């Protein structure tokens, strides 16, 4: 039986498709530039007004607010290493840890940020494919190895031959962490950024110049 011929696109559908492709092409760059512009303008406006009060009239030059903002961020990074500031942070953390709900939220956020900030951690840079079989259909989920040492967890949470694999969700801030046997995953020769981009965009991420038509 012959399949029916494909329906022709209407003018409205054609125009909508062109508009969507145009938005996909320009939105990432436009949003990035807008965020940078907003940060620069905010620093220049807020800090610039403060500098104008201190400096004599006519001494202020455009861009001083941005330079002062960058300098303050640098000084803050140096100040964090100071003993007194670390002590103040420690007292603040102790106060937050006494509040039941805030304690859980603060601890989770701190651990999450600390995980990505660790210079010595290399496990997350290992991209793997978690191989599954559902109804006889082979499936592969792209994930990231986050842990292979479960000594700090309760007994039974992870075995010696098991690893924790983080599976991010597409277009969402979240994901699943599965503890699976090492034999269930296969390392992938792909960069972390490219793998993350592929997953969070639902597979639509492609490197520039490597778009291939669907067969």
Short mmCIF file of C-alpha atoms in Angstrom, two decimals, residues 68-152:
data_model
loop_
_atom_site.label_atom_id
_atom_site.label_comp_id
_atom_site.label_asym_id
_atom_site.label_seq_id
_atom_site.Cartn_x
_atom_site.Cartn_y
_atom_site.Cartn_z
CA UNK A 68 36.85 49.34 40.45
CA UNK A 69 34.34 46.48 40.37
CA UNK A 70 36.93 44.08 38.99
CA UNK A 71 39.45 45.28 41.58
CA UNK A 72 36.95 44.76 44.42
CA UNK A 73 36.23 41.20 43.26
CA UNK A 74 39.98 40.52 43.20
CA UNK A 75 40.39 41.96 46.71
CA UNK A 76 37.45 39.90 47.94
CA UNK A 77 39.17 36.76 46.68
CA UNK A 78 42.30 37.69 48.60
CA UNK A 79 40.31 38.57 51.70
CA UNK A 80 38.60 35.18 51.71
CA UNK A 81 41.98 33.61 52.39
CA UNK A 82 42.46 35.72 55.49
CA UNK A 83 41.98 34.00 58.84
CA UNK A 84 39.55 36.59 60.23
CA UNK A 85 37.23 36.38 57.24
CA UNK A 86 37.31 32.58 57.30
CA UNK A 87 36.35 32.74 60.97
CA UNK A 88 33.42 35.03 60.19
CA UNK A 89 32.26 32.66 57.46
CA UNK A 90 32.57 29.74 59.85
CA UNK A 91 30.36 31.48 62.43
CA UNK A 92 27.83 32.28 59.72
CA UNK A 93 27.75 28.65 58.58
CA UNK A 94 27.25 27.47 62.15
CA UNK A 95 24.27 29.82 62.49
CA UNK A 96 22.75 28.56 59.23
CA UNK A 97 23.30 24.93 60.24
CA UNK A 98 21.12 25.44 63.31
CA UNK A 99 18.05 26.16 61.16
CA UNK A 100 16.47 22.83 60.07
CA UNK A 101 15.27 23.64 56.54
CA UNK A 102 18.00 26.17 55.77
CA UNK A 103 20.64 23.68 56.96
CA UNK A 104 19.65 21.12 54.32
CA UNK A 105 19.36 23.68 51.52
CA UNK A 106 22.61 25.46 52.37
CA UNK A 107 24.56 22.22 52.71
CA UNK A 108 23.30 20.90 49.38
CA UNK A 109 24.11 24.11 47.51
CA UNK A 110 27.55 24.35 49.12
CA UNK A 111 28.42 20.75 48.26
CA UNK A 112 27.18 21.20 44.68
CA UNK A 113 29.24 24.36 44.11
CA UNK A 114 32.25 22.89 45.90
CA UNK A 115 32.14 19.83 43.66
CA UNK A 116 32.60 21.91 40.51
CA UNK A 117 35.19 24.16 42.17
CA UNK A 118 37.51 21.33 43.22
CA UNK A 119 40.76 21.55 41.28
CA UNK A 120 41.81 18.00 42.14
CA UNK A 121 38.55 16.33 41.13
CA UNK A 122 38.82 14.74 37.71
CA UNK A 123 36.04 12.16 37.90
CA UNK A 124 33.36 14.49 36.54
CA UNK A 125 35.43 14.93 33.40
CA UNK A 126 34.77 11.25 32.56
CA UNK A 127 31.80 11.05 30.19
CA UNK A 128 30.15 7.64 29.97
CA UNK A 129 27.24 5.98 28.24
CA UNK A 130 24.97 4.06 30.60
CA UNK A 131 23.80 1.06 28.60
CA UNK A 132 20.27 -0.19 29.31
CA UNK A 133 17.78 -2.55 27.74
CA UNK A 134 14.05 -1.85 27.86
CA UNK A 135 11.69 -4.29 26.19
CA UNK A 136 14.47 -5.68 24.05
CA UNK A 137 15.42 -2.23 22.79
CA UNK A 138 19.01 -1.21 23.60
CA UNK A 139 19.32 2.29 25.04
CA UNK A 140 22.24 4.50 26.02
CA UNK A 141 22.06 7.45 28.40
CA UNK A 142 24.89 9.98 28.50
CA UNK A 143 26.12 10.69 32.02
CA UNK A 144 29.10 11.78 34.08
CA UNK A 145 31.02 9.79 36.68
CA UNK A 146 30.77 11.73 39.96
CA UNK A 147 31.98 9.25 42.59
CA UNK A 148 33.81 5.94 42.85
CA UNK A 149 34.57 5.97 46.59
CA UNK A 150 31.57 5.28 48.85
CA UNK A 151 33.39 4.94 52.17
CA UNK A 152 31.62 8.01 53.59
#
